[in-house]
JSON list of C-alpha atoms in Angstrom, two decimals:
[
{"chain": "A", "resi": 1, "resn": "MET", "atom": "CA", "xyz": [115.67, 123.74, 102.73]},
{"chain": "A", "resi": 2, "resn": "HIS", "atom": "CA", "xyz": [115.57, 120.38, 102.01]},
{"chain": "A", "resi": 3, "resn": "ILE", "atom": "CA", "xyz": [112.55, 118.94, 101.37]},
{"chain": "A", "resi": 4, "resn": "LYS", "atom": "CA", "xyz": [113.08, 114.46, 101.22]},
{"chain": "A", "resi": 5, "resn": "PRO", "atom": "CA", "xyz": [110.91, 112.56, 98.81]},
{"chain": "A", "resi": 6, "resn": "VAL", "atom": "CA", "xyz": [110.01, 110.24, 101.62]},
{"chain": "A", "resi": 7, "resn": "HIS", "atom": "CA", "xyz": [110.27, 112.97, 104.99]},
{"chain": "A", "resi": 8, "resn": "ASN", "atom": "CA", "xyz": [109.62, 111.98, 108.85]},
{"chain": "A", "resi": 9, "resn": "ALA", "atom": "CA", "xyz": [107.33, 114.16, 110.76]},
{"chain": "A", "resi": 10, "resn": "SER", "atom": "CA", "xyz": [106.68, 114.12, 114.16]},
{"chain": "A", "resi": 11, "resn": "CYS", "atom": "CA", "xyz": [105.15, 116.12, 117.55]},
{"chain": "A", "resi": 12, "resn": "HIS", "atom": "CA", "xyz": [107.04, 117.31, 119.77]},
{"chain": "A", "resi": 13, "resn": "CYS", "atom": "CA", "xyz": [107.24, 114.59, 122.37]},
{"chain": "A", "resi": 14, "resn": "GLY", "atom": "CA", "xyz": [107.97, 112.08, 120.13]},
{"chain": "A", "resi": 15, "resn": "ALA", "atom": "CA", "xyz": [104.43, 109.91, 120.60]},
{"chain": "A", "resi": 16, "resn": "VAL", "atom": "CA", "xyz": [103.63, 110.53, 117.13]},
{"chain": "A", "resi": 17, "resn": "GLU", "atom": "CA", "xyz": [106.05, 109.73, 114.48]},
{"chain": "A", "resi": 18, "resn": "LEU", "atom": "CA", "xyz": [104.42, 109.66, 110.35]},
{"chain": "A", "resi": 19, "resn": "LYS", "atom": "CA", "xyz": [106.06, 109.28, 107.15]},
{"chain": "A", "resi": 20, "resn": "LEU", "atom": "CA", "xyz": [105.52, 111.64, 104.23]},
{"chain": "A", "resi": 21, "resn": "THR", "atom": "CA", "xyz": [105.67, 110.35, 100.78]},
{"chain": "A", "resi": 22, "resn": "MET", "atom": "CA", "xyz": [106.17, 114.24, 99.18]},
{"chain": "A", "resi": 23, "resn": "PRO", "atom": "CA", "xyz": [107.53, 113.28, 95.66]},
{"chain": "A", "resi": 24, "resn": "ASN", "atom": "CA", "xyz": [106.71, 117.24, 94.29]},
{"chain": "A", "resi": 25, "resn": "GLY", "atom": "CA", "xyz": [108.23, 118.46, 97.77]},
{"chain": "A", "resi": 26, "resn": "LEU", "atom": "CA", "xyz": [106.66, 120.66, 99.69]},
{"chain": "A", "resi": 27, "resn": "GLU", "atom": "CA", "xyz": [103.03, 121.35, 98.07]},
{"chain": "A", "resi": 28, "resn": "ASP", "atom": "CA", "xyz": [100.55, 124.23, 97.97]},
{"chain": "A", "resi": 29, "resn": "PRO", "atom": "CA", "xyz": [101.73, 125.39, 101.83]},
{"chain": "A", "resi": 30, "resn": "ARG", "atom": "CA", "xyz": [99.46, 128.45, 103.32]},
{"chain": "A", "resi": 31, "resn": "ARG", "atom": "CA", "xyz": [97.93, 129.66, 106.40]},
{"chain": "A", "resi": 32, "resn": "CYS", "atom": "CA", "xyz": [94.00, 129.67, 106.49]},
{"chain": "A", "resi": 33, "resn": "SER", "atom": "CA", "xyz": [91.60, 132.00, 107.69]},
{"chain": "A", "resi": 34, "resn": "CYS", "atom": "CA", "xyz": [89.37, 129.87, 109.53]},
{"chain": "A", "resi": 35, "resn": "SER", "atom": "CA", "xyz": [88.56, 130.37, 113.22]},
{"chain": "A", "resi": 36, "resn": "MET", "atom": "CA", "xyz": [90.52, 126.79, 113.54]},
{"chain": "A", "resi": 37, "resn": "CYS", "atom": "CA", "xyz": [93.58, 127.42, 111.42]},
{"chain": "A", "resi": 38, "resn": "ARG", "atom": "CA", "xyz": [93.79, 131.51, 112.65]},
{"chain": "A", "resi": 39, "resn": "LYS", "atom": "CA", "xyz": [94.53, 130.20, 116.69]},
{"chain": "A", "resi": 40, "resn": "ARG", "atom": "CA", "xyz": [96.49, 127.55, 115.88]},
{"chain": "A", "resi": 41, "resn": "GLY", "atom": "CA", "xyz": [98.26, 129.16, 113.02]},
{"chain": "A", "resi": 42, "resn": "ALA", "atom": "CA", "xyz": [100.45, 126.67, 110.70]},
{"chain": "A", "resi": 43, "resn": "ILE", "atom": "CA", "xyz": [101.40, 126.90, 107.90]},
{"chain": "A", "resi": 44, "resn": "ALA", "atom": "CA", "xyz": [99.91, 123.45, 106.13]},
{"chain": "A", "resi": 45, "resn": "ALA", "atom": "CA", "xyz": [100.74, 121.63, 102.62]},
{"chain": "A", "resi": 46, "resn": "SER", "atom": "CA", "xyz": [99.41, 118.95, 100.92]},
{"chain": "A", "resi": 47, "resn": "VAL", "atom": "CA", "xyz": [99.80, 115.04, 100.59]},
{"chain": "A", "resi": 48, "resn": "LEU", "atom": "CA", "xyz": [97.73, 112.54, 99.00]},
{"chain": "A", "resi": 49, "resn": "LEU", "atom": "CA", "xyz": [96.21, 110.29, 102.17]},
{"chain": "A", "resi": 50, "resn": "ASP", "atom": "CA", "xyz": [98.09, 107.44, 100.88]},
{"chain": "A", "resi": 51, "resn": "ASN", "atom": "CA", "xyz": [100.77, 109.72, 101.34]},
{"chain": "A", "resi": 52, "resn": "LEU", "atom": "CA", "xyz": [100.49, 109.88, 104.79]},
{"chain": "A", "resi": 53, "resn": "GLU", "atom": "CA", "xyz": [102.01, 106.58, 107.48]},
{"chain": "A", "resi": 54, "resn": "VAL", "atom": "CA", "xyz": [101.13, 106.88, 110.96]},
{"chain": "A", "resi": 55, "resn": "VAL", "atom": "CA", "xyz": [103.86, 104.84, 111.97]},
{"chain": "A", "resi": 56, "resn": "LYS", "atom": "CA", "xyz": [104.27, 105.39, 115.73]},
{"chain": "A", "resi": 57, "resn": "GLY", "atom": "CA", "xyz": [101.61, 107.16, 117.95]},
{"chain": "A", "resi": 58, "resn": "GLU", "atom": "CA", "xyz": [98.12, 106.07, 116.03]},
{"chain": "A", "resi": 59, "resn": "GLU", "atom": "CA", "xyz": [96.54, 105.60, 119.90]},
{"chain": "A", "resi": 60, "resn": "ASN", "atom": "CA", "xyz": [98.48, 108.70, 120.54]},
{"chain": "A", "resi": 61, "resn": "LEU", "atom": "CA", "xyz": [96.10, 110.97, 117.76]},
{"chain": "A", "resi": 62, "resn": "THR", "atom": "CA", "xyz": [93.17, 112.49, 118.76]},
{"chain": "A", "resi": 63, "resn": "LEU", "atom": "CA", "xyz": [89.99, 113.89, 116.36]},
{"chain": "A", "resi": 64, "resn": "TYR", "atom": "CA", "xyz": [89.03, 117.30, 116.79]},
{"chain": "A", "resi": 65, "resn": "GLN", "atom": "CA", "xyz": [85.40, 118.45, 113.79]},
{"chain": "A", "resi": 66, "resn": "PHE", "atom": "CA", "xyz": [83.56, 121.38, 114.41]},
{"chain": "A", "resi": 67, "resn": "ASN", "atom": "CA", "xyz": [81.56, 123.29, 111.96]},
{"chain": "A", "resi": 68, "resn": "THR", "atom": "CA", "xyz": [80.34, 121.12, 108.54]},
{"chain": "A", "resi": 69, "resn": "MET", "atom": "CA", "xyz": [82.61, 117.71, 110.57]},
{"chain": "A", "resi": 70, "resn": "THR", "atom": "CA", "xyz": [83.56, 117.41, 106.98]},
{"chain": "A", "resi": 71, "resn": "ALA", "atom": "CA", "xyz": [87.42, 117.83, 107.92]},
{"chain": "A", "resi": 72, "resn": "LYS", "atom": "CA", "xyz": [89.27, 115.85, 110.27]},
{"chain": "A", "resi": 73, "resn": "HIS", "atom": "CA", "xyz": [92.05, 117.62, 112.31]},
{"chain": "A", "resi": 74, "resn": "TYR", "atom": "CA", "xyz": [94.34, 115.63, 114.38]},
{"chain": "A", "resi": 75, "resn": "PHE", "atom": "CA", "xyz": [96.20, 116.08, 116.96]},
{"chain": "A", "resi": 76, "resn": "CYS", "atom": "CA", "xyz": [98.89, 113.92, 120.13]},
{"chain": "A", "resi": 77, "resn": "LYS", "atom": "CA", "xyz": [96.99, 113.92, 122.65]},
{"chain": "A", "resi": 78, "resn": "THR", "atom": "CA", "xyz": [100.35, 113.80, 125.44]},
{"chain": "A", "resi": 79, "resn": "CYS", "atom": "CA", "xyz": [101.54, 117.17, 124.25]},
{"chain": "A", "resi": 80, "resn": "GLY", "atom": "CA", "xyz": [98.70, 118.83, 121.74]},
{"chain": "A", "resi": 81, "resn": "ILE", "atom": "CA", "xyz": [100.37, 119.59, 118.65]},
{"chain": "A", "resi": 82, "resn": "TYR", "atom": "CA", "xyz": [98.35, 120.10, 115.81]},
{"chain": "A", "resi": 83, "resn": "THR", "atom": "CA", "xyz": [100.58, 117.04, 112.86]},
{"chain": "A", "resi": 84, "resn": "HIS", "atom": "CA", "xyz": [97.71, 117.04, 110.37]},
{"chain": "A", "resi": 85, "resn": "HIS", "atom": "CA", "xyz": [94.63, 117.34, 108.76]},
{"chain": "A", "resi": 86, "resn": "GLN", "atom": "CA", "xyz": [91.67, 115.76, 106.21]},
{"chain": "A", "resi": 87, "resn": "ARG", "atom": "CA", "xyz": [90.80, 118.43, 104.25]},
{"chain": "A", "resi": 88, "resn": "ARG", "atom": "CA", "xyz": [87.62, 119.85, 103.66]},
{"chain": "A", "resi": 89, "resn": "SER", "atom": "CA", "xyz": [88.80, 121.36, 100.15]},
{"chain": "A", "resi": 90, "resn": "ASN", "atom": "CA", "xyz": [89.47, 117.92, 99.15]},
{"chain": "A", "resi": 91, "resn": "PRO", "atom": "CA", "xyz": [89.32, 115.23, 101.26]},
{"chain": "A", "resi": 92, "resn": "HIS", "atom": "CA", "xyz": [91.89, 113.07, 99.05]},
{"chain": "A", "resi": 93, "resn": "GLN", "atom": "CA", "xyz": [94.24, 115.38, 101.07]},
{"chain": "A", "resi": 94, "resn": "PHE", "atom": "CA", "xyz": [95.90, 115.77, 103.96]},
{"chain": "A", "resi": 95, "resn": "ALA", "atom": "CA", "xyz": [96.89, 119.37, 105.23]},
{"chain": "A", "resi": 96, "resn": "ILE", "atom": "CA", "xyz": [100.38, 118.00, 107.46]},
{"chain": "A", "resi": 97, "resn": "ASN", "atom": "CA", "xyz": [102.22, 120.70, 109.91]},
{"chain": "A", "resi": 98, "resn": "VAL", "atom": "CA", "xyz": [104.99, 121.64, 108.12]},
{"chain": "A", "resi": 99, "resn": "ALA", "atom": "CA", "xyz": [106.27, 123.25, 111.45]},
{"chain": "A", "resi": 100, "resn": "CYS", "atom": "CA", "xyz": [106.22, 119.25, 112.02]},
{"chain": "A", "resi": 101, "resn": "LEU", "atom": "CA", "xyz": [108.65, 118.36, 109.56]},
{"chain": "A", "resi": 102, "resn": "GLU", "atom": "CA", "xyz": [112.47, 116.90, 111.19]},
{"chain": "A", "resi": 103, "resn": "GLY", "atom": "CA", "xyz": [114.98, 118.97, 109.92]},
{"chain": "A", "resi": 104, "resn": "ILE", "atom": "CA", "xyz": [112.42, 121.83, 108.27]},
{"chain": "A", "resi": 105, "resn": "ASN", "atom": "CA", "xyz": [112.39, 125.98, 109.92]},
{"chain": "A", "resi": 106, "resn": "ALA", "atom": "CA", "xyz": [108.71, 127.39, 109.38]},
{"chain": "A", "resi": 107, "resn": "TYR", "atom": "CA", "xyz": [109.99, 130.15, 109.58]},
{"chain": "A", "resi": 108, "resn": "GLU", "atom": "CA", "xyz": [112.62, 130.24, 106.18]},
{"chain": "A", "resi": 109, "resn": "LEU", "atom": "CA", "xyz": [108.86, 129.85, 103.95]},
{"chain": "A", "resi": 110, "resn": "GLU", "atom": "CA", "xyz": [107.82, 133.58, 105.40]},
{"chain": "A", "resi": 111, "resn": "PRO", "atom": "CA", "xyz": [106.09, 135.06, 102.80]},
{"chain": "A", "resi": 112, "resn": "VAL", "atom": "CA", "xyz": [102.80, 132.47, 102.70]},
{"chain": "A", "resi": 113, "resn": "LYS", "atom": "CA", "xyz": [100.40, 132.76, 101.07]},
{"chain": "A", "resi": 114, "resn": "ILE", "atom": "CA", "xyz": [97.26, 132.66, 102.74]},
{"chain": "A", "resi": 115, "resn": "PHE", "atom": "CA", "xyz": [94.10, 130.70, 102.22]},
{"chain": "A", "resi": 116, "resn": "ASP", "atom": "CA", "xyz": [90.38, 132.27, 102.21]},
{"chain": "A", "resi": 117, "resn": "GLY", "atom": "CA", "xyz": [89.28, 130.46, 104.56]},
{"chain": "A", "resi": 118, "resn": "ILE", "atom": "CA", "xyz": [86.76, 132.10, 105.95]},
{"chain": "A", "resi": 119, "resn": "HIS", "atom": "CA", "xyz": [84.50, 131.52, 102.75]},
{"chain": "A", "resi": 120, "resn": "HIS", "atom": "CA", "xyz": [85.72, 128.17, 102.53]},
{"chain": "A", "resi": 121, "resn": "PRO", "atom": "CA", "xyz": [84.81, 127.38, 98.81]},
{"chain": "A", "resi": 122, "resn": "SER", "atom": "CA", "xyz": [82.85, 123.67, 99.82]},
{"chain": "A", "resi": 123, "resn": "ASP", "atom": "CA", "xyz": [80.34, 126.62, 101.75]},
{"chain": "A", "resi": 124, "resn": "LYS", "atom": "CA", "xyz": [79.02, 128.51, 98.44]}
]
């Protein structure tokens, strides 16, 4: 699997396109056990806020928040694919949906560590 220092990502229908700066490749790939992540099943990796640019379709992103209303989860309004979210545990980072990265097969990362989102560190 080859992650470029600047990598493109998109939703399923192509209405939303992201440019990600990832000089260290995939940082902290993980699944999360919180109620939201358990249902969506995506593998997430981290990028700094400044390292994610929406190059197409910002108006096509819809925001979903729940519980503490801290994390900001973004989805394509057309195809429903989760593209990224601003993290609750580190609001200076986005988590990106690894499956949205162009040319990347997220199944090649298995096994992926599980982050304990049920017992979130911000809840202590």
